[in-house]
mmCIF file of C-alpha atoms in Angstrom:
data_model
loop_
_atom_site.group_PDB
_atom_site.id
_atom_site.type_symbol
_atom_site.label_atom_id
_atom_site.label_comp_id
_atom_site.label_asym_id
_atom_site.label_seq_id
_atom_site.Cartn_x
_atom_site.Cartn_y
_atom_site.Cartn_z
ATOM 1 C CA MET A 1 13.809 -27.746 -3.681
ATOM 2 C CA ASN A 2 10.827 -25.458 -3.811
ATOM 3 C CA THR A 3 11.900 -21.826 -3.534
ATOM 4 C CA SER A 4 8.918 -20.729 -1.513
ATOM 5 C CA PHE A 5 9.464 -23.577 1.036
ATOM 6 C CA VAL A 6 13.139 -22.470 1.417
ATOM 7 C CA LYS A 7 12.002 -18.725 1.801
ATOM 8 C CA LYS A 8 9.514 -19.855 4.497
ATOM 9 C CA ILE A 9 12.255 -21.835 6.449
ATOM 10 C CA ASN A 10 14.624 -18.825 6.061
ATOM 11 C CA LYS A 11 12.066 -16.527 7.542
ATOM 12 C CA LYS A 12 11.442 -18.733 10.412
ATOM 13 C CA LEU A 13 14.775 -20.066 11.369
ATOM 14 C CA LEU A 14 17.131 -17.487 10.242
ATOM 15 C CA PRO A 15 15.406 -14.160 9.832
ATOM 16 C CA GLN A 16 18.528 -12.077 10.579
ATOM 17 C CA LYS A 17 20.300 -13.662 7.434
ATOM 18 C CA TYR A 18 17.656 -13.435 4.806
ATOM 19 C CA LEU A 19 18.887 -14.810 1.657
ATOM 20 C CA PHE A 20 16.360 -13.598 -0.997
ATOM 21 C CA ASP A 21 15.930 -10.355 -3.021
ATOM 22 C CA PRO A 22 13.197 -7.870 -2.416
ATOM 23 C CA LYS A 23 9.996 -8.115 -4.460
ATOM 24 C CA TRP A 24 9.255 -4.479 -4.445
ATOM 25 C CA ILE A 25 11.207 -1.148 -3.940
ATOM 26 C CA VAL A 26 8.501 1.235 -3.034
ATOM 27 C CA LEU A 27 9.081 4.829 -3.998
ATOM 28 C CA GLY A 28 7.944 7.822 -1.959
ATOM 29 C CA VAL A 29 8.491 10.077 -4.848
ATOM 30 C CA ASN A 30 6.766 13.169 -3.415
ATOM 31 C CA ASN A 31 5.148 14.632 -0.285
ATOM 32 C CA VAL A 32 2.065 16.001 -1.692
ATOM 33 C CA CYS A 33 -1.533 14.772 -2.438
ATOM 34 C CA ASN A 34 -4.330 16.514 -4.406
ATOM 35 C CA LEU A 35 -7.184 14.940 -2.389
ATOM 36 C CA HIS A 36 -8.194 15.029 1.300
ATOM 37 C CA CYS A 37 -9.390 11.540 2.297
ATOM 38 C CA LYS A 38 -11.337 11.191 5.515
ATOM 39 C CA MET A 39 -9.604 7.865 6.444
ATOM 40 C CA CYS A 40 -6.086 8.928 5.954
ATOM 41 C CA ASP A 41 -3.903 10.824 8.441
ATOM 42 C CA VAL A 42 -2.449 13.067 5.449
ATOM 43 C CA GLY A 43 -6.047 13.953 4.517
ATOM 44 C CA THR A 44 -7.095 14.847 8.064
ATOM 45 C CA LYS A 45 -3.846 16.497 8.734
ATOM 46 C CA ASN A 46 -2.718 14.281 11.548
ATOM 47 C CA LEU A 47 0.913 14.801 10.646
ATOM 48 C CA GLU A 48 2.362 13.308 13.863
ATOM 49 C CA SER A 49 1.501 9.712 12.991
ATOM 50 C CA ASN A 50 4.075 7.281 11.777
ATOM 51 C CA PHE A 51 1.961 6.962 8.539
ATOM 52 C CA ALA A 52 1.862 10.718 7.706
ATOM 53 C CA GLN A 53 5.486 11.049 8.586
ATOM 54 C CA ASN A 54 6.399 8.260 6.225
ATOM 55 C CA LEU A 55 4.407 9.829 3.372
ATOM 56 C CA VAL A 56 4.954 13.583 4.017
ATOM 57 C CA GLY A 57 7.605 14.055 6.681
ATOM 58 C CA THR A 58 10.748 14.466 4.594
ATOM 59 C CA HIS A 59 12.257 17.109 2.369
ATOM 60 C CA PRO A 60 12.502 17.868 -0.510
ATOM 61 C CA ILE A 61 8.979 17.699 -1.558
ATOM 62 C CA ASN A 62 9.888 15.802 -4.693
ATOM 63 C CA MET A 63 12.532 13.047 -5.150
ATOM 64 C CA PRO A 64 15.509 14.702 -7.040
ATOM 65 C CA LYS A 65 16.480 13.328 -10.522
ATOM 66 C CA GLU A 66 19.945 12.304 -9.109
ATOM 67 C CA LEU A 67 18.363 10.165 -6.440
ATOM 68 C CA ILE A 68 15.657 8.367 -8.475
ATOM 69 C CA GLU A 69 18.046 7.504 -11.203
ATOM 70 C CA LYS A 70 20.555 6.142 -8.546
ATOM 71 C CA ILE A 71 17.718 3.855 -7.346
ATOM 72 C CA ILE A 72 16.907 2.748 -10.852
ATOM 73 C CA ASP A 73 20.449 2.047 -11.631
ATOM 74 C CA GLN A 74 21.128 0.180 -8.325
ATOM 75 C CA THR A 75 17.944 -1.811 -8.716
ATOM 76 C CA ALA A 76 18.868 -2.810 -12.224
ATOM 77 C CA ASN A 77 22.231 -3.839 -11.020
ATOM 78 C CA TYR A 78 21.534 -5.713 -7.840
ATOM 79 C CA TYR A 79 17.928 -6.787 -8.183
ATOM 80 C CA PRO A 80 16.831 -6.764 -11.836
ATOM 81 C CA LYS A 81 13.748 -8.894 -11.173
ATOM 82 C CA THR A 82 12.564 -6.536 -8.410
ATOM 83 C CA ARG A 83 9.654 -4.247 -9.036
ATOM 84 C CA LEU A 84 9.475 -0.481 -8.654
ATOM 85 C CA GLY A 85 6.361 0.824 -7.076
ATOM 86 C CA TYR A 86 5.527 4.439 -7.262
ATOM 87 C CA GLY A 87 3.318 4.582 -4.325
ATOM 88 C CA PHE A 88 3.417 7.813 -2.268
ATOM 89 C CA THR A 89 2.039 10.357 -1.860
ATOM 90 C CA GLU A 90 0.553 10.935 -5.183
ATOM 91 C CA PRO A 91 2.886 9.831 -8.031
ATOM 92 C CA LEU A 92 0.756 11.398 -10.919
ATOM 93 C CA VAL A 93 1.786 14.891 -9.715
ATOM 94 C CA TYR A 94 5.496 13.971 -9.432
ATOM 95 C CA PRO A 95 7.271 16.139 -11.945
ATOM 96 C CA LEU A 96 9.854 13.432 -12.993
ATOM 97 C CA LEU A 97 7.312 10.763 -13.159
ATOM 98 C CA ILE A 98 7.245 10.265 -16.988
ATOM 99 C CA ASP A 99 11.174 10.683 -17.333
ATOM 100 C CA SER A 100 11.944 8.323 -14.543
ATOM 101 C CA LEU A 101 9.461 5.586 -15.789
ATOM 102 C CA ALA A 102 11.125 5.803 -19.266
ATOM 103 C CA TYR A 103 14.501 5.698 -17.860
ATOM 104 C CA ALA A 104 13.480 2.442 -15.732
ATOM 105 C CA ASN A 105 12.136 1.076 -18.865
ATOM 106 C CA THR A 106 15.453 1.356 -20.540
ATOM 107 C CA LYS A 107 16.901 -0.729 -17.697
ATOM 108 C CA ASN A 108 14.158 -3.426 -18.405
ATOM 109 C CA LEU A 109 12.658 -2.940 -14.790
ATOM 110 C CA PHE A 110 8.966 -3.552 -14.076
ATOM 111 C CA THR A 111 7.122 -0.417 -12.998
ATOM 112 C CA SER A 112 3.916 0.208 -11.120
ATOM 113 C CA ILE A 113 1.873 3.128 -9.798
ATOM 114 C CA THR A 114 -0.516 3.500 -7.076
ATOM 115 C CA THR A 115 -2.870 6.524 -7.646
ATOM 116 C CA ASN A 116 -6.031 8.233 -6.948
ATOM 117 C CA ALA A 117 -6.251 8.853 -10.810
ATOM 118 C CA LEU A 118 -7.384 12.465 -10.460
ATOM 119 C CA THR A 119 -5.061 13.487 -13.252
ATOM 120 C CA LEU A 120 -4.803 10.185 -15.101
ATOM 121 C CA LYS A 121 -6.688 11.270 -18.180
ATOM 122 C CA HIS A 122 -3.937 13.880 -18.957
ATOM 123 C CA LYS A 123 -1.129 11.565 -18.343
ATOM 124 C CA ALA A 124 -2.507 8.369 -19.993
ATOM 125 C CA LYS A 125 -0.560 8.582 -23.285
ATOM 126 C CA GLN A 126 2.644 9.530 -21.434
ATOM 127 C CA LEU A 127 2.421 6.579 -19.222
ATOM 128 C CA VAL A 128 1.915 4.154 -21.972
ATOM 129 C CA ASP A 129 4.719 5.586 -24.047
ATOM 130 C CA ALA A 130 7.088 5.394 -21.022
ATOM 131 C CA GLY A 131 6.422 1.638 -20.588
ATOM 132 C CA LEU A 132 4.501 1.667 -17.456
ATOM 133 C CA ASN A 133 3.588 -1.993 -16.596
ATOM 134 C CA GLU A 134 0.953 -1.889 -13.887
ATOM 135 C CA LEU A 135 -1.597 0.754 -12.388
ATOM 136 C CA TYR A 136 -3.299 0.409 -9.192
ATOM 137 C CA ILE A 137 -6.251 2.891 -8.597
ATOM 138 C CA SER A 138 -7.639 3.704 -5.222
ATOM 139 C CA LEU A 139 -11.285 4.464 -5.380
ATOM 140 C CA ASP A 140 -13.723 4.489 -2.385
ATOM 141 C CA GLY A 141 -17.020 3.362 -3.682
ATOM 142 C CA PRO A 142 -19.709 4.608 -6.241
ATOM 143 C CA GLN A 143 -19.381 8.244 -7.583
ATOM 144 C CA ASN A 144 -21.069 10.232 -4.864
ATOM 145 C CA ILE A 145 -19.761 8.316 -1.970
ATOM 146 C CA HIS A 146 -16.211 8.268 -3.309
ATOM 147 C CA ASN A 147 -16.296 11.942 -4.043
ATOM 148 C CA GLU A 148 -17.688 12.796 -0.471
ATOM 149 C CA ILE A 149 -14.797 10.605 1.174
ATOM 150 C CA ARG A 150 -12.217 12.179 -1.118
ATOM 151 C CA GLY A 151 -13.238 15.756 -0.650
ATOM 152 C CA HIS A 152 -13.548 16.426 -4.579
ATOM 153 C CA LYS A 153 -16.829 16.703 -6.332
ATOM 154 C CA LYS A 154 -15.432 15.093 -9.608
ATOM 155 C CA SER A 155 -12.730 12.824 -8.450
ATOM 156 C CA PHE A 156 -14.616 9.600 -9.330
ATOM 157 C CA GLN A 157 -15.491 10.897 -12.832
ATOM 158 C CA ASN A 158 -11.893 11.984 -13.457
ATOM 159 C CA ALA A 159 -10.728 8.612 -12.496
ATOM 160 C CA ILE A 160 -13.109 6.897 -14.847
ATOM 161 C CA GLU A 161 -12.370 9.299 -17.749
ATOM 162 C CA GLY A 162 -8.592 8.333 -17.097
ATOM 163 C CA ILE A 163 -9.101 4.630 -17.209
ATOM 164 C CA GLU A 164 -11.216 4.998 -20.479
ATOM 165 C CA GLU A 165 -8.543 7.280 -21.895
ATOM 166 C CA LEU A 166 -5.803 4.689 -20.876
ATOM 167 C CA LEU A 167 -7.705 1.893 -22.613
ATOM 168 C CA LYS A 168 -7.656 3.736 -26.017
ATOM 169 C CA TYR A 169 -4.017 2.922 -26.428
ATOM 170 C CA LYS A 170 -2.250 -0.295 -27.432
ATOM 171 C CA SER A 171 -0.559 -2.178 -24.738
ATOM 172 C CA PRO A 172 -1.656 -0.173 -21.854
ATOM 173 C CA PRO A 173 -0.652 -1.043 -18.334
ATOM 174 C CA THR A 174 -2.763 -3.630 -16.456
ATOM 175 C CA ILE A 175 -5.396 -1.811 -14.197
ATOM 176 C CA SER A 176 -6.510 -3.004 -10.836
ATOM 177 C CA ILE A 177 -8.735 -1.099 -8.492
ATOM 178 C CA PHE A 178 -8.709 -1.094 -4.694
ATOM 179 C CA CYS A 179 -11.211 0.083 -2.289
ATOM 180 C CA VAL A 180 -10.921 0.710 1.469
ATOM 181 C CA ILE A 181 -13.918 -0.469 3.356
ATOM 182 C CA THR A 182 -15.221 2.356 5.599
ATOM 183 C CA GLU A 183 -18.344 3.456 7.481
ATOM 184 C CA TRP A 184 -19.314 5.536 4.592
ATOM 185 C CA ASN A 185 -19.234 2.820 1.697
ATOM 186 C CA ILE A 186 -20.741 -0.165 3.408
ATOM 187 C CA GLY A 187 -23.966 -1.101 1.675
ATOM 188 C CA HIS A 188 -22.631 0.168 -1.628
ATOM 189 C CA LEU A 189 -19.721 -2.341 -2.229
ATOM 190 C CA LYS A 190 -21.711 -4.602 -4.640
ATOM 191 C CA GLU A 191 -22.930 -1.687 -6.572
ATOM 192 C CA PHE A 192 -19.295 -0.627 -6.725
ATOM 193 C CA VAL A 193 -18.237 -3.975 -8.186
ATOM 194 C CA ASN A 194 -21.081 -4.110 -10.670
ATOM 195 C CA PHE A 195 -20.049 -0.726 -11.978
ATOM 196 C CA PHE A 196 -16.811 -2.269 -13.372
ATOM 197 C CA ARG A 197 -18.092 -5.337 -14.859
ATOM 198 C CA ALA A 198 -17.545 -4.080 -18.394
ATOM 199 C CA TYR A 199 -13.955 -2.865 -17.641
ATOM 200 C CA PRO A 200 -11.031 -5.133 -18.346
ATOM 201 C CA LEU A 201 -9.551 -5.213 -14.876
ATOM 202 C CA LYS A 202 -6.801 -7.387 -13.678
ATOM 203 C CA GLN A 203 -8.238 -7.315 -10.169
ATOM 204 C CA LEU A 204 -10.639 -5.498 -7.896
ATOM 205 C CA GLY A 205 -9.712 -5.645 -4.282
ATOM 206 C CA PHE A 206 -11.486 -4.565 -0.989
ATOM 207 C CA MET A 207 -9.241 -3.679 1.876
ATOM 208 C CA HIS A 208 -10.443 -3.731 5.382
ATOM 209 C CA THR A 209 -9.610 -0.461 7.218
ATOM 210 C CA ASN A 210 -6.143 -0.064 8.467
ATOM 211 C CA PHE A 211 -6.207 1.599 11.803
ATOM 212 C CA THR A 212 -4.155 1.956 15.067
ATOM 213 C CA PRO A 213 -6.301 3.279 17.929
ATOM 214 C CA PRO A 214 -4.426 5.285 20.727
ATOM 215 C CA ASP A 215 -4.963 2.383 23.364
ATOM 216 C CA ILE A 216 -3.199 0.082 20.982
ATOM 217 C CA ALA A 217 -0.285 2.380 20.324
ATOM 218 C CA ALA A 218 0.048 2.978 24.023
ATOM 219 C CA PHE A 219 0.142 -0.782 24.863
ATOM 220 C CA HIS A 220 2.528 -1.412 22.135
ATOM 221 C CA ASN A 221 4.870 1.405 23.409
ATOM 222 C CA LYS A 222 5.059 -0.108 26.992
ATOM 223 C CA THR A 223 7.215 -2.609 25.442
ATOM 224 C CA TRP A 224 8.527 -1.479 22.202
ATOM 225 C CA GLU A 225 8.691 2.251 22.252
ATOM 226 C CA HIS A 226 12.587 2.359 22.491
ATOM 227 C CA LEU A 227 13.001 0.397 19.426
ATOM 228 C CA TYR A 228 9.813 0.792 17.186
ATOM 229 C CA PRO A 229 7.490 3.519 18.544
ATOM 230 C CA ALA A 230 3.995 3.327 17.470
ATOM 231 C CA THR A 231 1.353 6.091 16.989
ATOM 232 C CA ASP A 232 -2.361 6.192 16.644
ATOM 233 C CA SER A 233 -3.101 6.197 12.896
ATOM 234 C CA ASN A 234 -6.239 6.831 10.573
ATOM 235 C CA VAL A 235 -8.595 7.309 13.465
ATOM 236 C CA ASP A 236 -9.354 10.966 13.227
ATOM 237 C CA GLU A 237 -12.628 11.017 11.197
ATOM 238 C CA THR A 238 -13.261 7.297 11.294
ATOM 239 C CA ASN A 239 -15.272 5.646 13.906
ATOM 240 C CA MET A 240 -15.343 1.696 14.041
ATOM 241 C CA ASP A 241 -18.709 2.036 16.166
ATOM 242 C CA ASN A 242 -20.360 3.555 12.971
ATOM 243 C CA MET A 243 -19.391 0.485 10.967
ATOM 244 C CA ASP A 244 -22.620 -1.553 10.210
ATOM 245 C CA LEU A 245 -21.038 -4.944 10.365
ATOM 246 C CA ASP A 246 -24.252 -6.902 9.817
ATOM 247 C CA ILE A 247 -24.710 -5.129 6.397
ATOM 248 C CA LEU A 248 -20.934 -5.467 5.559
ATOM 249 C CA TRP A 249 -20.938 -9.226 6.385
ATOM 250 C CA GLU A 250 -23.946 -9.875 4.057
ATOM 251 C CA GLU A 251 -22.476 -7.826 1.375
ATOM 252 C CA ILE A 252 -19.148 -9.596 1.612
ATOM 253 C CA ARG A 253 -21.041 -13.045 1.335
ATOM 254 C CA ASP A 254 -23.096 -11.659 -1.619
ATOM 255 C CA ILE A 255 -19.934 -10.483 -3.573
ATOM 256 C CA GLU A 256 -18.050 -13.747 -2.729
ATOM 257 C CA SER A 257 -21.023 -15.942 -4.070
ATOM 258 C CA ASP A 258 -21.225 -13.942 -7.337
ATOM 259 C CA SER A 259 -18.990 -14.240 -10.367
ATOM 260 C CA PHE A 260 -17.212 -11.322 -12.147
ATOM 261 C CA PRO A 261 -15.086 -11.064 -15.245
ATOM 262 C CA PHE A 262 -12.086 -10.399 -12.901
ATOM 263 C CA PRO A 263 -10.937 -11.693 -9.490
ATOM 264 C CA VAL A 264 -12.504 -9.862 -6.567
ATOM 265 C CA THR A 265 -10.589 -10.125 -3.190
ATOM 266 C CA PHE A 266 -10.879 -8.913 0.417
ATOM 267 C CA SER A 267 -7.783 -8.192 2.606
ATOM 268 C CA PRO A 268 -7.448 -9.569 5.089
ATOM 269 C CA ASN A 269 -9.772 -12.667 3.845
ATOM 270 C CA ILE A 270 -12.140 -12.788 6.844
ATOM 271 C CA ASN A 271 -14.019 -16.101 6.888
ATOM 272 C CA SER A 272 -16.745 -15.513 9.457
ATOM 273 C CA LYS A 273 -18.907 -12.879 10.845
ATOM 274 C CA GLU A 274 -17.380 -13.595 14.313
ATOM 275 C CA GLN A 275 -13.844 -12.817 12.835
ATOM 276 C CA LEU A 276 -15.244 -9.680 11.112
ATOM 277 C CA LEU A 277 -16.582 -8.486 14.570
ATOM 278 C CA THR A 278 -13.194 -9.179 16.138
ATOM 279 C CA PHE A 279 -11.397 -7.205 13.367
ATOM 280 C CA TYR A 280 -13.386 -4.078 14.026
ATOM 281 C CA ASN A 281 -14.429 -4.168 17.651
ATOM 282 C CA ASN A 282 -11.317 -5.935 19.208
ATOM 283 C CA PRO A 283 -8.139 -4.350 17.542
ATOM 284 C CA GLU A 284 -5.940 -5.714 20.525
ATOM 285 C CA LYS A 285 -6.578 -9.315 19.075
ATOM 286 C CA GLN A 286 -4.425 -10.319 16.068
ATOM 287 C CA ILE A 287 -5.917 -11.256 12.765
ATOM 288 C CA GLY A 288 -3.328 -13.274 10.955
ATOM 289 C CA LYS A 289 0.056 -14.458 12.026
ATOM 290 C CA LYS A 290 2.901 -12.534 10.518
ATOM 291 C CA CYS A 291 4.049 -9.564 8.429
ATOM 292 C CA ASN A 292 4.230 -10.393 4.701
ATOM 293 C CA ASP A 293 6.226 -7.355 3.622
ATOM 294 C CA ILE A 294 9.218 -7.086 5.927
ATOM 295 C CA PHE A 295 10.814 -9.740 3.832
ATOM 296 C CA ASN A 296 9.495 -8.429 0.561
ATOM 297 C CA ASN A 297 9.582 -4.598 0.500
ATOM 298 C CA ILE A 298 11.527 -1.501 1.512
ATOM 299 C CA MET A 299 10.419 1.906 0.970
ATOM 300 C CA ILE A 300 12.689 4.805 0.007
ATOM 301 C CA LYS A 301 11.548 8.399 0.797
ATOM 302 C CA SER A 302 12.213 11.662 -1.150
ATOM 303 C CA ASP A 303 15.342 12.493 0.951
ATOM 304 C CA GLY A 304 16.828 8.974 0.286
ATOM 305 C CA SER A 305 16.129 7.631 3.680
ATOM 306 C CA VAL A 306 14.821 3.937 3.739
ATOM 307 C CA ILE A 307 12.123 2.281 5.978
ATOM 308 C CA PRO A 308 11.006 -1.300 6.178
ATOM 309 C CA ALA A 309 8.082 -2.446 4.112
ATOM 310 C CA HIS A 310 6.003 0.596 3.184
ATOM 311 C CA GLY A 311 4.267 3.855 4.347
ATOM 312 C CA ARG A 312 2.269 1.955 7.098
ATOM 313 C CA CYS A 313 5.375 0.527 8.800
ATOM 314 C CA TYR A 314 7.329 1.832 11.777
ATOM 315 C CA ASN A 315 9.242 5.051 11.048
ATOM 316 C CA LEU A 316 12.510 3.126 11.340
ATOM 317 C CA ASP A 317 15.602 4.472 9.478
ATOM 318 C CA ILE A 318 17.332 1.508 8.039
ATOM 319 C CA GLY A 319 19.677 3.435 5.798
ATOM 320 C CA ASN A 320 19.980 6.107 3.225
ATOM 321 C CA ILE A 321 20.617 5.714 -0.510
ATOM 322 C CA TYR A 322 22.908 8.819 -0.595
ATOM 323 C CA GLU A 323 25.233 6.959 1.802
ATOM 324 C CA GLU A 324 24.728 3.300 1.103
ATOM 325 C CA ASN A 325 23.552 1.138 -1.770
ATOM 326 C CA ILE A 326 20.198 -0.813 -1.840
ATOM 327 C CA LYS A 327 21.907 -4.182 -1.366
ATOM 328 C CA ASP A 328 23.750 -3.108 1.715
ATOM 329 C CA ILE A 329 20.393 -1.595 3.128
ATOM 330 C CA TRP A 330 18.420 -4.730 2.369
ATOM 331 C CA HIS A 331 20.893 -6.670 4.424
ATOM 332 C CA SER A 332 21.464 -3.903 7.003
ATOM 333 C CA SER A 333 21.861 -4.854 10.562
ATOM 334 C CA ILE A 334 19.016 -2.694 11.691
ATOM 335 C CA LEU A 335 16.432 -4.386 9.332
ATOM 336 C CA SER A 336 17.947 -7.751 10.246
ATOM 337 C CA LYS A 337 17.218 -7.079 13.908
ATOM 338 C CA PHE A 338 13.584 -5.861 13.080
ATOM 339 C CA ARG A 339 12.914 -9.117 11.202
ATOM 340 C CA THR A 340 14.376 -11.002 14.126
ATOM 341 C CA ASP A 341 12.466 -9.193 16.691
ATOM 342 C CA LEU A 342 9.274 -9.674 14.714
ATOM 343 C CA GLN A 343 9.787 -13.483 14.619
ATOM 344 C CA LYS A 344 10.742 -13.591 18.359
ATOM 345 C CA ALA A 345 7.498 -11.761 19.144
ATOM 346 C CA GLY A 346 5.436 -14.276 17.262
ATOM 347 C CA GLY A 347 5.307 -12.716 13.846
ATOM 348 C CA LEU A 348 3.724 -9.429 14.714
ATOM 349 C CA LEU A 349 4.054 -6.466 17.176
ATOM 350 C CA PRO A 350 0.905 -5.163 19.087
ATOM 351 C CA ALA A 351 0.673 -2.059 16.695
ATOM 352 C CA CYS A 352 0.755 -4.345 13.694
ATOM 353 C CA SER A 353 -2.751 -5.809 14.526
ATOM 354 C CA ARG A 354 -4.636 -4.016 11.790
ATOM 355 C CA CYS A 355 -1.944 -3.434 9.075
ATOM 356 C CA CYS A 356 -2.538 -4.396 5.574
ATOM 357 C CA SER A 357 0.717 -6.502 5.472
ATOM 358 C CA ILE A 358 -0.550 -9.238 7.690
ATOM 359 C CA VAL A 359 -1.061 -12.856 6.542
#
């Protein structure tokens, strides 16, 4: 029987007894970032949001050697096909990055890093030597626009120099680039894709802005605050009224009608201008049907505490690696109840409406 079909039935009919392994263990290896992005709660210092608390709300600042090696050992023991994703907050400044990657490589684990690539050039050879498999680089548009959004006058140039340095070596990790669509880069997305035509990318992906307005958080909390409290998120310096959706829709159509030497994707995959208007103007309306990550991922913070999915999820403590092993946490009663509650609610809760995990 087809495995994907069995998984689908398992999620739908028996979410409290999920039988399959996680696809990803997301690692929040540190609580610092070296940029100040306008569309990010960490960058705007809105440290009360779920997103910011998931990224920078724990201590110590850096995940200790004992903890990350324990995670690697347990992943290799219980889930050898599960991938380790160094995701938050900025992995390239994590002091134990190279050593832990090399250790994971000795355990034959697949590793990936999501990074702003500000310091990639200086780490490129070490990453290759440590056996890194995959690199996701977050960029926000052509050079001047990216640098303005990130609050650093050379962040784009540094990232490109890092990519080019990485490509000098034999068997570098695959490279994918992801760009969050914001009011500042609309009208420049095609220029952004064209810039990378000569680079051997695995993928270039555009992500529609993830945001939770205060009214959506308030509506959500009327029902779910006692279990899964929501906060507003990523709305401090962004204003959806400033999004030129006419230009954005034309640009999406232009990009999708063109051909590139690598796949170019949009997430979510919006199929009409009407749906695009709904996404940005009516966040109370769901785009998509269910969470894709609650059955795929867990995220471990620097203090060993574990939350569902990744940094954008609810700050729900489902266990701690210092006290329980990964397998027990993956099958914990708290996570099982969360999966069940999501399914009973129709697949999503109100504050999930503009999360990047919806499918």
